[in-house]
Coordinates of C-alpha atoms and ligand atoms in Angstrom, one line a residue:
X28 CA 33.1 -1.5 -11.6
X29 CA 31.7 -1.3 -8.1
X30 CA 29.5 1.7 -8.5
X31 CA 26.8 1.5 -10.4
X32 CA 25.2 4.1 -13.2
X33 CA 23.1 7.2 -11.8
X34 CA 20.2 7.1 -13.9
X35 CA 19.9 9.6 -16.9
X36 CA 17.7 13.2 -17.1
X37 CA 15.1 10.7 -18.8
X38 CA 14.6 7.4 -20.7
X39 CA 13.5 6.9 -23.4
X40 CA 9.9 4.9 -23.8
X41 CA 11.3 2.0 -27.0
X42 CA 12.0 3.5 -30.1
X43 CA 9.0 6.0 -30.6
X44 CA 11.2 9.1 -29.7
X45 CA 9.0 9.7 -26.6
X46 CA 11.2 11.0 -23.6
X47 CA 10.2 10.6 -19.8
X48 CA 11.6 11.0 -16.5
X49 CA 13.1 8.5 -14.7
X50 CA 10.4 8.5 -12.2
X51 CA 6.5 8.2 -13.1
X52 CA 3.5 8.8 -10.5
X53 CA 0.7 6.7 -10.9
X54 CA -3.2 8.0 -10.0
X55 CA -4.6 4.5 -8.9
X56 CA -5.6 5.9 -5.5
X57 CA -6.5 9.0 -6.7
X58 CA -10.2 9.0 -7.5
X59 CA -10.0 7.6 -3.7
X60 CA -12.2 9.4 -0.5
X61 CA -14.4 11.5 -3.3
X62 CA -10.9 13.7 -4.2
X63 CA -11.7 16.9 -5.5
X64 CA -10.5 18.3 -9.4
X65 CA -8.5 21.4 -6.9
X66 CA -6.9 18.2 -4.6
X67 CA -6.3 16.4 -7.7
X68 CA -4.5 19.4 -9.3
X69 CA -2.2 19.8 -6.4
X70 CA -1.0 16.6 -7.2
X71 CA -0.4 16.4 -10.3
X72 CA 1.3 19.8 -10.1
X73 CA 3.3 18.4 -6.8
X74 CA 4.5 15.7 -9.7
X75 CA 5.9 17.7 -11.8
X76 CA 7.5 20.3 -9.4
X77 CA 9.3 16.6 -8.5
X78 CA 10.4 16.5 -12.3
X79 CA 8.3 14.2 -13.4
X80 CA 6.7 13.9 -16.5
X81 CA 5.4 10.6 -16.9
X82 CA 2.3 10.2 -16.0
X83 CA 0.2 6.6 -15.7
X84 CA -3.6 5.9 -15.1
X85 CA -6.3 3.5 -15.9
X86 CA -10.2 3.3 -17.3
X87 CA -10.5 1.2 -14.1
X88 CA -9.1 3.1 -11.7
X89 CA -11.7 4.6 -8.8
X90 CA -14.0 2.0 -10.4
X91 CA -15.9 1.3 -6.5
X92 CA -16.1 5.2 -5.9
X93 CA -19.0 7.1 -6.5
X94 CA -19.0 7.2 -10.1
X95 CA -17.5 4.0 -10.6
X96 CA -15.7 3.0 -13.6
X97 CA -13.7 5.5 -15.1
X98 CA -13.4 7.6 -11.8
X99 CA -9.9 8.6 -12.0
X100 CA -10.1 9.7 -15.7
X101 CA -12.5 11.7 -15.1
X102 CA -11.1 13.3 -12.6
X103 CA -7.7 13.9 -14.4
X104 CA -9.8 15.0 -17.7
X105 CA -11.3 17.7 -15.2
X106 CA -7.6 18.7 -14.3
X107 CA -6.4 19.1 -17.4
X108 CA -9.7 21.1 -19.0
X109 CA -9.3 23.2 -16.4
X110 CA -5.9 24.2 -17.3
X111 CA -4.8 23.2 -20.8
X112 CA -1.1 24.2 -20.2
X113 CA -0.8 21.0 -18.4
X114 CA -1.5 18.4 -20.8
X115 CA 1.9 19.4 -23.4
X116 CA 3.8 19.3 -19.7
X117 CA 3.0 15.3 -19.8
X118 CA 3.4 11.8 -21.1
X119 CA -0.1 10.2 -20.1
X120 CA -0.3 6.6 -20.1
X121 CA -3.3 4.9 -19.4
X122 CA -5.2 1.3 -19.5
X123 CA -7.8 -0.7 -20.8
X124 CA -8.6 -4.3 -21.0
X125 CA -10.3 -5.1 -17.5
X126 CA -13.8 -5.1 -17.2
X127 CA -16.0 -5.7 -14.5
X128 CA -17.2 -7.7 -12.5
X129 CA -13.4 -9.1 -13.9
X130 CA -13.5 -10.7 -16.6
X131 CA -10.7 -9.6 -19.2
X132 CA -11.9 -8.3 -22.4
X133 CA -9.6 -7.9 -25.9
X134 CA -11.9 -8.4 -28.0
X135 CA -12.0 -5.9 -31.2
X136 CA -15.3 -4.6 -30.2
X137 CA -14.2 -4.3 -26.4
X138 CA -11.0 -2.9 -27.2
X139 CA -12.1 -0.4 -29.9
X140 CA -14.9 1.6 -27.2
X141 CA -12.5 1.2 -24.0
X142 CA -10.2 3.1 -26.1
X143 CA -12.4 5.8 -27.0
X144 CA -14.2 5.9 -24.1
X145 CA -10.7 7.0 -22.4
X146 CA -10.0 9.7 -24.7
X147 CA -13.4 10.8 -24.1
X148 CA -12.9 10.7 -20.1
X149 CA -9.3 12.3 -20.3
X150 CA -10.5 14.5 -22.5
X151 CA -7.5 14.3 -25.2
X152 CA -7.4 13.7 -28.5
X153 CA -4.5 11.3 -28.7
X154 CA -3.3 9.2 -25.7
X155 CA 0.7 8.9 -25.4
X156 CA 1.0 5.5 -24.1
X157 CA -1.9 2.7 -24.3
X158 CA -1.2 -0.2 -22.3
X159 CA -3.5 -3.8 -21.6
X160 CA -4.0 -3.7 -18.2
X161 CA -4.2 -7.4 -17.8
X162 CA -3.8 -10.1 -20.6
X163 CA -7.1 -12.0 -22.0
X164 CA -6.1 -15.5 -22.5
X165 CA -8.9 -15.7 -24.6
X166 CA -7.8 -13.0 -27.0
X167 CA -5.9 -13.9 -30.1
X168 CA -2.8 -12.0 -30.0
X169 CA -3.3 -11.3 -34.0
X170 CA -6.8 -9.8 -33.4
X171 CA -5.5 -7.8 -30.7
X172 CA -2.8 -6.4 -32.7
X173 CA -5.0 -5.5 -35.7
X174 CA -7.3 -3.3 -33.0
X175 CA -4.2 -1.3 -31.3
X176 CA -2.5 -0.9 -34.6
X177 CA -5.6 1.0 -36.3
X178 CA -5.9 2.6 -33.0
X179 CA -2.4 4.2 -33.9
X180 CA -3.2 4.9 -37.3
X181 CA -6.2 6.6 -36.7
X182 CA -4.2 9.3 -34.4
X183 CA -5.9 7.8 -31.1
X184 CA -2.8 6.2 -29.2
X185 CA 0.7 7.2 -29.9
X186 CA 2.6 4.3 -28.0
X187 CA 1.8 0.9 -27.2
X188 CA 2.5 -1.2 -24.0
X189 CA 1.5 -4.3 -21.7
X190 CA 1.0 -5.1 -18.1
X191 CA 0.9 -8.2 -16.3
X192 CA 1.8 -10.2 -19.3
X193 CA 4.2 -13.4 -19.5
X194 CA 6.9 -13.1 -21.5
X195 CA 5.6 -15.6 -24.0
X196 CA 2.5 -12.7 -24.1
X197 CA 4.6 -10.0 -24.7
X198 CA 6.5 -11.8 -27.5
X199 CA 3.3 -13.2 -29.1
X200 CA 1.5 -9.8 -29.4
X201 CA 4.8 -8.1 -30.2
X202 CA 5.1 -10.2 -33.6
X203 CA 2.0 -9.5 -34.8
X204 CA 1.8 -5.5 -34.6
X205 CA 3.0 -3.4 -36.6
X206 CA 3.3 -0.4 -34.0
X207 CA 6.0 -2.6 -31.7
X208 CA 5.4 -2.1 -27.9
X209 CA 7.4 0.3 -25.8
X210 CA 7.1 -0.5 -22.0
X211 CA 5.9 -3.1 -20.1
X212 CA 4.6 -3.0 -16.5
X213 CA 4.7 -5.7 -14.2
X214 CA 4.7 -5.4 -10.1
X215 CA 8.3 -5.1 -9.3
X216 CA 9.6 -3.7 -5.9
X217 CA 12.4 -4.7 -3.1
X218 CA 9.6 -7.3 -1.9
X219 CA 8.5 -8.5 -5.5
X220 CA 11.7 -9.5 -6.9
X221 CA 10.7 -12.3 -9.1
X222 CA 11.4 -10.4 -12.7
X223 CA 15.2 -9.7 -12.1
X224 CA 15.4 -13.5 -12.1
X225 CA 12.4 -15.0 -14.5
X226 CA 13.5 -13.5 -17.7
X227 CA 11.0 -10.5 -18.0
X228 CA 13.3 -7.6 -17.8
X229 CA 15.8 -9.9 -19.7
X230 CA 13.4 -9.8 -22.6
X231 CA 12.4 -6.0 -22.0
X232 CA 16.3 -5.2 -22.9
X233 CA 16.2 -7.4 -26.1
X234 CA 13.1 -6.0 -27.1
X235 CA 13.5 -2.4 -26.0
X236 CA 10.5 -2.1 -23.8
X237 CA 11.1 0.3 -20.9
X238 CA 9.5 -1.5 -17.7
X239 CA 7.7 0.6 -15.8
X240 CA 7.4 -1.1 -11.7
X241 CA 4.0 -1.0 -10.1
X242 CA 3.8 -0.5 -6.7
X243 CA 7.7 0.1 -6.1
X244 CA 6.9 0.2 -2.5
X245 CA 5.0 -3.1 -2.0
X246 CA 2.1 -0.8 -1.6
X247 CA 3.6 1.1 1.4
X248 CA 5.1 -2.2 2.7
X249 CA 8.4 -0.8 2.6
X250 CA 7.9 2.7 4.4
X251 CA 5.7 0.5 7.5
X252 CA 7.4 -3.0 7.3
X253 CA 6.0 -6.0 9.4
X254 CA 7.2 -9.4 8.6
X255 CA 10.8 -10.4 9.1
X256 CA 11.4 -10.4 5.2
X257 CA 10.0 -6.7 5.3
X258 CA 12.0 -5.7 8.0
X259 CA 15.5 -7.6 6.5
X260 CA 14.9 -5.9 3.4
X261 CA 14.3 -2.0 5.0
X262 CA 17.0 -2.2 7.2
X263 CA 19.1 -2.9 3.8
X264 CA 17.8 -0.1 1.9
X265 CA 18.6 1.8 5.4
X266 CA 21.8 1.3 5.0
X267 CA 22.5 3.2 1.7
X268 CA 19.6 5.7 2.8
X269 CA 21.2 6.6 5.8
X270 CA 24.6 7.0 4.7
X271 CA 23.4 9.4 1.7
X272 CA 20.7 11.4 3.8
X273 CA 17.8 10.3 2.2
X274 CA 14.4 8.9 2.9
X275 CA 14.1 5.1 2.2
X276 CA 11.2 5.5 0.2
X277 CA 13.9 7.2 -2.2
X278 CA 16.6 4.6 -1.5
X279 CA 13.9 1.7 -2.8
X280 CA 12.9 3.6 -5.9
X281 CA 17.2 4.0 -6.7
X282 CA 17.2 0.4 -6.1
X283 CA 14.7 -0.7 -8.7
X284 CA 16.3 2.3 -10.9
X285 CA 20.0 1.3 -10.9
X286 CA 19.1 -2.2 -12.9
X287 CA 20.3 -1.9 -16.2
X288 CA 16.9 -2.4 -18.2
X289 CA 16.0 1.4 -17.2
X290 CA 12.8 0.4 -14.4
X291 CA 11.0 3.5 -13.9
X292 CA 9.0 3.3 -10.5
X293 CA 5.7 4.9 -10.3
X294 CA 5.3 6.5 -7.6
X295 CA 1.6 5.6 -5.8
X296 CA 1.7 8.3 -3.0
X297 CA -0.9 10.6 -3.4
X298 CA 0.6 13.1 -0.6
X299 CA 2.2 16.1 -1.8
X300 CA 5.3 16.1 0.7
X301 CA 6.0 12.4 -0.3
X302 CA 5.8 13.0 -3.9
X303 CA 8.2 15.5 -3.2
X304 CA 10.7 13.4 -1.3
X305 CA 10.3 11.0 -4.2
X306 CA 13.2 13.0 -6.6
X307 CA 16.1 12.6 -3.8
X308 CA 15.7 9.1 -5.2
X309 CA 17.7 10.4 -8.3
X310 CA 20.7 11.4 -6.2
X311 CA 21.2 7.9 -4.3
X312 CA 24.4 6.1 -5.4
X313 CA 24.4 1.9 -5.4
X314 CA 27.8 -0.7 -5.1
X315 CA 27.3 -3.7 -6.8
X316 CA 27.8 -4.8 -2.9
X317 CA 25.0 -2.7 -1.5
X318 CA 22.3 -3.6 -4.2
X319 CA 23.0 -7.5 -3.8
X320 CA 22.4 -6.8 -0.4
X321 CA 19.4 -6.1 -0.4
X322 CA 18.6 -8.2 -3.0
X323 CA 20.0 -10.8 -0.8
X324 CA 17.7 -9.8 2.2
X325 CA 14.7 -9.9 -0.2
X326 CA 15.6 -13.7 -1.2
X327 CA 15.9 -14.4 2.7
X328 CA 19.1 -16.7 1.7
X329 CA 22.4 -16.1 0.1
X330 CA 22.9 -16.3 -3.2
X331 CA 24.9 -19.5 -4.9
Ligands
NAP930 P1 3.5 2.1 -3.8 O1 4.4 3.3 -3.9 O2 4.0 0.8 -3.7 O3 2.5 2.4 -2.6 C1 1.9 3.6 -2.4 C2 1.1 3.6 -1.1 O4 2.1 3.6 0.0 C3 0.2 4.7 -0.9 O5 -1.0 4.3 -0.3 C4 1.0 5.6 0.1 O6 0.1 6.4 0.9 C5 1.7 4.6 0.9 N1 2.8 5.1 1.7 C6 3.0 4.9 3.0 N2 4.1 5.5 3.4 C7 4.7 6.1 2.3 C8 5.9 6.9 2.1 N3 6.7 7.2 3.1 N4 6.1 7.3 0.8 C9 5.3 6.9 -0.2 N5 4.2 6.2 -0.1 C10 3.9 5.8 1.2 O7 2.6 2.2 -5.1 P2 1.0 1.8 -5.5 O8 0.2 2.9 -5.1 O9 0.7 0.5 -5.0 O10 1.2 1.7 -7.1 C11 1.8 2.8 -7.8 C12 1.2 2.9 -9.2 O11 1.4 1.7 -9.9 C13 -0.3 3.1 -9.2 O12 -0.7 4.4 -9.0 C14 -0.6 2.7 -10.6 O13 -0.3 3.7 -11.5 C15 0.3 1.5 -10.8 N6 -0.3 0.2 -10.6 C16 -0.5 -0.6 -11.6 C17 -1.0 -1.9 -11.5 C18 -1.2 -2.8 -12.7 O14 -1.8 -3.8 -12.6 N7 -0.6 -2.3 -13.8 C19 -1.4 -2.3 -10.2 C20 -1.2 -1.5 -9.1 C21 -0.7 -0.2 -9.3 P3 0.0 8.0 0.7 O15 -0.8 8.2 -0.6 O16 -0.8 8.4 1.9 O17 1.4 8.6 0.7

């Protein structure tokens, strides 16, 4: 068939029951320019006036403001203290695994305090989705497994997932736990186009991981393009955003949406008119003809 899928109400994160909207914002940026809790409270409540429910952060995030490391957990543990109707309204994911000055760190010890040190920042008693920010090649993937595991038996993490892992990564830790993984999160975007072709989302379908894109829009790349490649690839996302009215902001989260293996975009703005904007991205409609386009224009050559 020509036309592809609309995405559904929500997706489902694995097999863990959890539901989420199709779209996710991500507070990376928002410890940024000493936020406030009321600014920071705005957005999450612009977020979900947009529908959205899924919610991602990390211990790192905000790390070189002016409370460093932790910054943007703090901040969203003062947000949700100060109202506590929000916190049932969300799925919160978070990270751990990077510390700095960048070295990764799985080790049990490591892995055990990053974990509580979260749930002591956010404020919560159980976290919904855990995910290692960045793989430790000098982790064992057994020991690993044995840490997040008890984590989950002891009430502290709901779900499990992975970022930045290979897919050799994601199948070694996956054996040894007992609590499978449910999402993985590598950078994917109309400019980063590497996992529709290397196999990871490919193994995120067999395994049932949902894979959640970081920086959908290249880090703004695609709403202010500047190379050639940028500008090839906007001009065929405008093409579907013009014809159906929306922004093309909205018309590159569809695009990473439409692919079979359920992508959900987080959405990085931290403006409350763009996070807005963000849901027309659930009306856009793709043909097989328009999202090879683009795809196309992101290769910068035809395909075979
Ligand atoms: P992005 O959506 O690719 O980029 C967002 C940036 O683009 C913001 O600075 C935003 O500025 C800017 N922008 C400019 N014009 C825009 C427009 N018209 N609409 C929307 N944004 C526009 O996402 P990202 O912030 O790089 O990353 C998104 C999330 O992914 C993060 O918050 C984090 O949760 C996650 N992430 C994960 C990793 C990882 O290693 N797992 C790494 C990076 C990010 P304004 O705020 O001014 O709108």
């Amino acid at each position: 068939m020509n036309t592809l899928l609309p995405p559904p109400a929500t997706r489902s994160l694995g097999t863990c029951g959890t539901e989420v909207s199709p779209l996710a914002w991500g507070m990376w940026r928002l410890a940024e320019d000493g936020r406030a809790p009321r600014e920071a409270a705005m957005l999450v409540h612009a977020a979900l006036d947009a529908g959205i429910t899924f919610f991602d952060t990390a211990d790192i995030y905000g790390f070189d403001g002016q409370g460093g490391f932790g910054d943007a957990e703090v901040l969203l543990g003062e947000v949700l203290t100060a109202d506590s109707s929000l916190r049932k309204r969300m799925v919160l994911a978070t990270k751990g695994g990077i510390r700095l000055p960048l070295p990764y760190d799985q080790s049990a010890a490591y892995l055990t305090t990053a974990i509580d040190n979260s749930l002591q920042r956010l404020k919560i008693e159980t976290i919904d989705l855990w995910q290692i920010h960045r793989p430790d090649i000098l982790a064992h993937p057994q020991e690993v497994a044995r840490v997040l595991d008890d984590a989950v038996a002891g009430g502290k993490i709901r779900s499990l997932g992975v970022s930045n892992f290979t897919t050799h990564q994601i199948a070694a830790l996956n054996h040894f736990l007992g609590t499978r993984l449910v999402t993985t999160q590598p950078e994917i975007s109309p400019l980063r186009i590497d996992c529709f072709e290397n196999g990871e989302l490919d193994q995120a379908m067999m395994l049932g991981l949902t894979p959640m894109a970081w920086s959908p829009l290249g880090g703004g790349r695609i709403a202010a393009p500047k190379t050639e490649r940028e500008k090839a690839v906007a001009a065929a996302l405008d093409v579907v955003a013009d014809a159906q009215n929306v922004p093309r902001t909205a018309a590159a989260y569809s695009w990473l949406m439409a692919h079979p293996s359920g992508i959900v975009p987080i959405i990085g703005s931290q403006n409350p008119e763009r996070i807005a904007e963000a849901a027309c991205a659930l009306e856009v409609r793709w043909t097989r003809s328009d999202w090879y386009a683009v795809l196309i224009a992101a290769r910068g050559e035809p395909l075979p």
